[in-house]
Each structure stands twice: as structure tokens, then as C-alpha cells.
mmCIF file of C-alpha atoms in Angstrom:
data_model
loop_
_atom_site.group_PDB
_atom_site.id
_atom_site.type_symbol
_atom_site.label_atom_id
_atom_site.label_comp_id
_atom_site.label_asym_id
_atom_site.label_seq_id
_atom_site.Cartn_x
_atom_site.Cartn_y
_atom_site.Cartn_z
ATOM 1 C CA MET A 1 -12.173 -19.450 12.571
ATOM 2 C CA LYS A 2 -15.721 -20.216 13.726
ATOM 3 C CA SER A 3 -17.399 -23.122 11.964
ATOM 4 C CA ASP A 4 -20.523 -21.071 11.113
ATOM 5 C CA GLY A 5 -18.363 -18.502 9.361
ATOM 6 C CA MET A 6 -16.510 -21.224 7.478
ATOM 7 C CA LYS A 7 -19.771 -22.806 6.316
ATOM 8 C CA LEU A 8 -21.090 -19.462 5.112
ATOM 9 C CA GLY A 9 -17.938 -18.681 3.116
ATOM 10 C CA ILE A 10 -17.732 -22.167 1.595
ATOM 11 C CA GLU A 11 -21.397 -22.035 0.528
ATOM 12 C CA ALA A 12 -20.909 -18.585 -1.032
ATOM 13 C CA ALA A 13 -17.902 -19.916 -2.972
ATOM 14 C CA ARG A 14 -19.938 -22.918 -4.145
ATOM 15 C CA LEU A 15 -22.753 -20.680 -5.390
ATOM 16 C CA LEU A 16 -20.281 -18.471 -7.236
ATOM 17 C CA ALA A 17 -18.772 -21.514 -8.961
ATOM 18 C CA VAL A 18 -22.249 -22.711 -9.954
ATOM 19 C CA ALA A 19 -23.049 -19.269 -11.382
ATOM 20 C CA ASP A 20 -20.108 -19.757 -13.780
ATOM 21 C CA CYS A 21 -19.643 -15.999 -14.128
ATOM 22 C CA CYS A 22 -15.920 -15.624 -13.560
ATOM 23 C CA GLU A 23 -12.575 -17.390 -13.537
ATOM 24 C CA ILE A 24 -11.813 -18.928 -10.160
ATOM 25 C CA ALA A 25 -8.196 -19.676 -9.278
ATOM 26 C CA PRO A 26 -7.146 -22.052 -6.493
ATOM 27 C CA GLY A 27 -8.050 -20.681 -3.085
ATOM 28 C CA LEU A 28 -5.657 -18.710 -0.929
ATOM 29 C CA SER A 29 -3.587 -20.796 1.473
ATOM 30 C CA GLU A 30 -3.374 -19.973 5.151
ATOM 31 C CA ILE A 31 0.159 -18.633 4.594
ATOM 32 C CA GLU A 32 -1.088 -16.381 1.769
ATOM 33 C CA LEU A 33 -3.995 -15.112 3.862
ATOM 34 C CA GLN A 34 -1.677 -14.268 6.749
ATOM 35 C CA ARG A 35 0.732 -12.467 4.410
ATOM 36 C CA ILE A 36 -2.074 -10.410 2.861
ATOM 37 C CA GLU A 37 -3.488 -9.464 6.238
ATOM 38 C CA GLN A 38 -0.072 -8.405 7.500
ATOM 39 C CA GLU A 39 0.852 -6.512 4.332
ATOM 40 C CA TYR A 40 -2.400 -4.539 4.145
ATOM 41 C CA GLY A 41 -3.176 -4.239 7.855
ATOM 42 C CA ILE A 42 -6.523 -6.020 7.676
ATOM 43 C CA GLU A 43 -8.257 -9.084 9.111
ATOM 44 C CA PHE A 44 -10.672 -10.903 6.847
ATOM 45 C CA ALA A 45 -13.950 -11.813 8.527
ATOM 46 C CA ASP A 46 -14.301 -15.589 8.922
ATOM 47 C CA ASP A 47 -16.798 -16.037 6.074
ATOM 48 C CA HIS A 48 -14.768 -13.836 3.713
ATOM 49 C CA ARG A 49 -11.637 -15.757 4.641
ATOM 50 C CA ALA A 50 -13.280 -19.142 3.970
ATOM 51 C CA PHE A 51 -14.698 -17.793 0.686
ATOM 52 C CA LEU A 52 -11.225 -16.789 -0.532
ATOM 53 C CA ALA A 53 -9.694 -20.054 0.717
ATOM 54 C CA SER A 54 -12.280 -22.063 -1.247
ATOM 55 C CA GLY A 55 -11.442 -20.382 -4.539
ATOM 56 C CA LEU A 56 -10.054 -16.989 -5.559
ATOM 57 C CA PRO A 57 -12.229 -15.178 -8.121
ATOM 58 C CA VAL A 58 -9.790 -13.370 -10.398
ATOM 59 C CA SER A 59 -11.483 -12.208 -13.581
ATOM 60 C CA GLN A 60 -14.652 -12.164 -15.615
ATOM 61 C CA PRO A 61 -15.568 -11.139 -19.161
ATOM 62 C CA PRO A 62 -16.010 -7.353 -19.368
ATOM 63 C CA GLU A 63 -19.478 -5.965 -19.989
ATOM 64 C CA GLU A 64 -20.446 -2.685 -21.583
ATOM 65 C CA GLY A 65 -20.493 0.116 -19.031
ATOM 66 C CA ASP A 66 -18.282 -1.698 -16.511
ATOM 67 C CA MET A 67 -16.606 0.683 -14.070
ATOM 68 C CA TRP A 68 -13.832 -1.772 -13.243
ATOM 69 C CA GLU A 69 -11.327 -3.452 -15.519
ATOM 70 C CA ASN A 70 -11.541 -6.327 -13.063
ATOM 71 C CA PRO A 71 -14.030 -5.968 -10.217
ATOM 72 C CA TRP A 72 -12.537 -8.909 -8.284
ATOM 73 C CA PRO A 73 -9.590 -7.926 -6.064
ATOM 74 C CA ASP A 74 -6.748 -10.295 -6.951
ATOM 75 C CA TRP A 75 -5.205 -10.790 -3.531
ATOM 76 C CA ARG A 76 -2.580 -13.175 -4.894
ATOM 77 C CA ASN A 77 -1.147 -11.386 -7.943
ATOM 78 C CA GLY A 78 -2.842 -7.992 -7.956
ATOM 79 C CA ASP A 79 -0.977 -4.684 -8.008
ATOM 80 C CA PRO A 80 -0.352 -3.733 -4.344
ATOM 81 C CA LYS A 81 -0.949 -0.047 -5.073
ATOM 82 C CA GLY A 82 -4.286 -0.841 -6.702
ATOM 83 C CA LEU A 83 -5.328 -3.079 -3.806
ATOM 84 C CA ARG A 84 -4.443 -0.345 -1.292
ATOM 85 C CA GLU A 85 -6.480 2.166 -3.286
ATOM 86 C CA ARG A 86 -9.468 -0.175 -3.189
ATOM 87 C CA LEU A 87 -9.062 -0.647 0.554
ATOM 88 C CA GLU A 88 -8.913 3.120 1.033
ATOM 89 C CA SER A 89 -11.775 3.947 -1.338
ATOM 90 C CA PRO A 90 -14.644 3.874 1.235
ATOM 91 C CA VAL A 91 -12.910 6.430 3.454
ATOM 92 C CA GLU A 92 -11.703 8.424 0.437
ATOM 93 C CA GLY A 93 -15.293 8.600 -0.764
ATOM 94 C CA ILE A 94 -16.442 10.077 2.555
ATOM 95 C CA ALA A 95 -13.509 12.527 2.503
ATOM 96 C CA LEU A 96 -14.526 13.668 -0.983
ATOM 97 C CA SER A 97 -18.050 14.268 0.322
ATOM 98 C CA VAL A 98 -16.596 16.323 3.191
ATOM 99 C CA ARG A 99 -14.845 18.521 0.605
ATOM 100 C CA ARG A 100 -18.304 19.070 -0.910
ATOM 101 C CA GLY A 101 -19.885 20.027 2.386
ATOM 102 C CA TYR A 102 -20.842 16.723 4.062
ATOM 103 C CA TRP A 103 -20.348 16.400 7.827
ATOM 104 C CA HIS A 104 -21.206 13.344 9.933
ATOM 105 C CA PRO A 105 -23.550 14.157 12.847
ATOM 106 C CA SER A 106 -21.314 12.390 15.384
ATOM 107 C CA TRP A 107 -18.365 14.678 14.588
ATOM 108 C CA GLY A 108 -19.737 17.694 16.403
ATOM 109 C CA GLN A 109 -19.529 21.200 14.975
ATOM 110 C CA ARG A 110 -17.999 21.471 11.513
ATOM 111 C CA PRO A 111 -15.069 23.925 11.393
ATOM 112 C CA GLU A 112 -15.795 26.952 9.234
ATOM 113 C CA ASP A 113 -12.467 26.657 7.414
ATOM 114 C CA ALA A 114 -12.766 24.002 4.669
ATOM 115 C CA ASP A 115 -9.167 22.775 5.018
ATOM 116 C CA GLU A 116 -9.489 22.491 8.784
ATOM 117 C CA ALA A 117 -12.766 20.601 8.384
ATOM 118 C CA LEU A 118 -11.126 18.148 5.997
ATOM 119 C CA GLN A 119 -8.140 17.557 8.298
ATOM 120 C CA GLN A 120 -10.434 16.985 11.260
ATOM 121 C CA ALA A 121 -12.581 14.589 9.240
ATOM 122 C CA LEU A 122 -9.542 12.648 8.031
ATOM 123 C CA GLY A 123 -8.398 12.191 11.629
ATOM 124 C CA LEU A 124 -11.830 10.877 12.610
ATOM 125 C CA LEU A 125 -12.104 8.682 9.513
ATOM 126 C CA ALA A 126 -8.778 7.032 10.366
ATOM 127 C CA ARG A 127 -10.568 5.445 13.341
ATOM 128 C CA VAL A 128 -13.685 4.062 11.617
ATOM 129 C CA PRO A 129 -13.961 0.285 11.057
ATOM 130 C CA LYS A 130 -12.153 -0.857 7.935
ATOM 131 C CA LEU A 131 -13.999 -2.359 5.003
ATOM 132 C CA VAL A 132 -12.523 -4.926 2.604
ATOM 133 C CA PRO A 133 -13.541 -5.122 -1.062
ATOM 134 C CA VAL A 134 -15.377 -8.254 -2.122
ATOM 135 C CA TYR A 135 -16.287 -7.233 -5.672
ATOM 136 C CA GLY A 136 -16.270 -3.800 -7.293
ATOM 137 C CA HIS A 137 -17.529 -1.389 -4.662
ATOM 138 C CA ARG A 138 -19.143 -4.113 -2.534
ATOM 139 C CA PHE A 139 -17.489 -4.473 0.870
ATOM 140 C CA LEU A 140 -17.420 -6.533 4.054
ATOM 141 C CA PRO A 141 -16.127 -5.284 7.415
ATOM 142 C CA VAL A 142 -12.894 -6.722 8.751
ATOM 143 C CA GLY A 143 -12.596 -8.880 11.822
ATOM 144 C CA HIS A 144 -11.379 -12.334 12.809
ATOM 145 C CA GLY A 145 -14.064 -14.157 14.755
ATOM 146 C CA SER A 146 -16.882 -12.338 12.982
ATOM 147 C CA HIS A 147 -19.138 -13.460 10.143
ATOM 148 C CA GLY A 148 -22.577 -12.954 8.663
ATOM 149 C CA HIS A 149 -22.288 -9.213 8.089
ATOM 150 C CA PRO A 150 -24.410 -7.717 5.313
ATOM 151 C CA ILE A 151 -22.509 -6.779 2.167
ATOM 152 C CA LEU A 152 -22.323 -3.004 1.761
ATOM 153 C CA SER A 153 -22.322 -1.265 -1.586
ATOM 154 C CA VAL A 154 -20.277 1.868 -0.896
ATOM 155 C CA TRP A 155 -20.042 4.826 -3.257
ATOM 156 C CA GLY A 156 -19.152 7.926 -1.262
ATOM 157 C CA THR A 157 -22.017 8.517 1.146
ATOM 158 C CA ASP A 158 -24.372 6.506 -1.082
ATOM 159 C CA ILE A 159 -24.343 3.264 0.918
ATOM 160 C CA ILE A 160 -26.841 0.422 0.711
ATOM 161 C CA CYS A 161 -26.948 -3.237 1.712
ATOM 162 C CA TYR A 162 -26.476 -5.613 -1.200
ATOM 163 C CA GLY A 163 -27.019 -8.861 0.669
ATOM 164 C CA THR A 164 -27.917 -10.007 4.160
ATOM 165 C CA ASP A 165 -24.690 -12.015 4.210
ATOM 166 C CA LEU A 166 -22.107 -13.362 1.754
ATOM 167 C CA VAL A 167 -24.355 -16.184 0.491
ATOM 168 C CA ASP A 168 -27.308 -13.856 -0.049
ATOM 169 C CA TYR A 169 -25.006 -11.390 -1.792
ATOM 170 C CA VAL A 170 -23.699 -13.959 -4.307
ATOM 171 C CA ASN A 171 -27.281 -14.907 -5.120
ATOM 172 C CA HIS A 172 -28.227 -11.267 -5.636
ATOM 173 C CA GLU A 173 -25.184 -10.157 -7.609
ATOM 174 C CA PHE A 174 -24.730 -13.196 -9.838
ATOM 175 C CA ASP A 175 -28.151 -14.836 -10.042
ATOM 176 C CA ASP A 176 -31.775 -13.713 -10.301
ATOM 177 C CA PHE A 177 -32.111 -11.058 -7.589
ATOM 178 C CA ASP A 178 -35.910 -11.283 -7.391
ATOM 179 C CA ALA A 179 -35.862 -15.067 -7.061
ATOM 180 C CA HIS A 180 -33.863 -14.798 -3.833
ATOM 181 C CA THR A 181 -35.507 -11.727 -2.304
ATOM 182 C CA PRO A 182 -38.342 -12.237 0.187
ATOM 183 C CA ASP A 183 -40.890 -9.465 0.647
ATOM 184 C CA ASP A 184 -39.462 -8.627 4.066
ATOM 185 C CA TRP A 185 -35.871 -8.276 2.784
ATOM 186 C CA HIS A 186 -34.517 -5.320 4.758
ATOM 187 C CA PRO A 187 -30.914 -6.077 5.790
ATOM 188 C CA GLN A 188 -29.296 -3.626 8.171
ATOM 189 C CA ALA A 189 -25.572 -3.025 8.434
ATOM 190 C CA THR A 190 -23.974 -4.266 11.633
ATOM 191 C CA VAL A 191 -20.774 -2.212 11.595
ATOM 192 C CA SER A 192 -20.561 1.137 13.360
ATOM 193 C CA PHE A 193 -20.271 4.398 11.406
ATOM 194 C CA TRP A 194 -21.096 2.816 8.033
ATOM 195 C CA ARG A 195 -24.548 1.740 9.204
ATOM 196 C CA ASP A 196 -25.416 5.387 9.856
ATOM 197 C CA PHE A 197 -25.729 5.966 6.102
ATOM 198 C CA LEU A 198 -28.382 3.299 5.539
ATOM 199 C CA PRO A 199 -32.073 4.166 5.534
ATOM 200 C CA LYS A 200 -33.771 3.085 8.755
ATOM 201 C CA THR A 201 -36.585 0.556 8.418
#
């Protein structure tokens, strides 16, 4: 793990603890992280990995209108089926949009038959970079040796950046957004395919 990625994850975990917005369990051990990555076929980015090793956010008091019973993925004791569903939700959201007529420009000509179009899209979506849930429908791309990716808020094809990196994201999600947002705040996604949905600046 690169030291810059470790520093970023540790600082994000510190800011979350200071925000005092959720219960934080002891961090995931290296053995636990390896087990999770093997079980779910993912690789946490270095900053995400250090964040989870510093302390595992597991719950927070529910608020009116919450979409999630618990927006934090509990990688230690969570229901494996539920965790897999959360891992699959970005691609499932795109697939649902395909059923409604969406077609990514890089996929070439859309088949006229709806079922054939969906099957073709699912085959192509199986090859896009994986995203890992951080909180609710906020995601980071996978990848050992990588860090500093913007946090993506993914809801079907409605995708926006929610932080320039993990530290910026924690400030925005759990503190005063405006206090941490410079006038030239225009983060751009760094991961292929998913960045295509963001407005160009």
C-alpha cells in the first residue's frame, strides 16, 4: 500500500470520528481485508483500505426519508447477499436504464430487439471497472496501488462526483459542505466508463 494512499484513508477516518455521526467499530485487520477481497472478488483502493483499517463505520441513527436501513456497508458482520447486491448495484442501475432505452455511445449500434440489447449490454457491463460502496450509493473504484479517486454518487445513469477524494468526501457528506467547497470545485472521475456520465467542465 502506497504511503500517500494510507495517509489519505487515515485522515478520512479521523475526520469521520471527529464528525461523531456514526458508530465506528475497530478497524478491519489485514486478514479480514484479504478475506473480504477474496470472497467478493474486489480490491480496495489504498485509501479505502486504510480508511476501513482505521475504523469500520457500522451504523448511524436513522433519519426521516433515509433510503437505507444502514448506509454503511458492514464488511465484517454484514449479510453477504446484501453486500453483493450493493456491489452489483451500479451495474444493475445501468442495466435497468438499458431496459428503458439507454445505450452507451461506446457500445456501437443498439440491437432492435430489447432482450438482445439487454444481453449485449450485460456482457459489456461485466467488463467495466468495479465500484465499491463507501456509504449509501457513494462509491470508489477498486484497485490496489491506487488512491485519490473522486467519490462517485451512482444512481442508475445519474452519476455525479461527491468529493475530490475520500477526505473531501467525508467533509462534504458529514460536515458543512459549503465550508469545504472552493469556487473552482469541479472534480472529475478518473475511472473509465463511469466518468462518461459526468458533465464535462
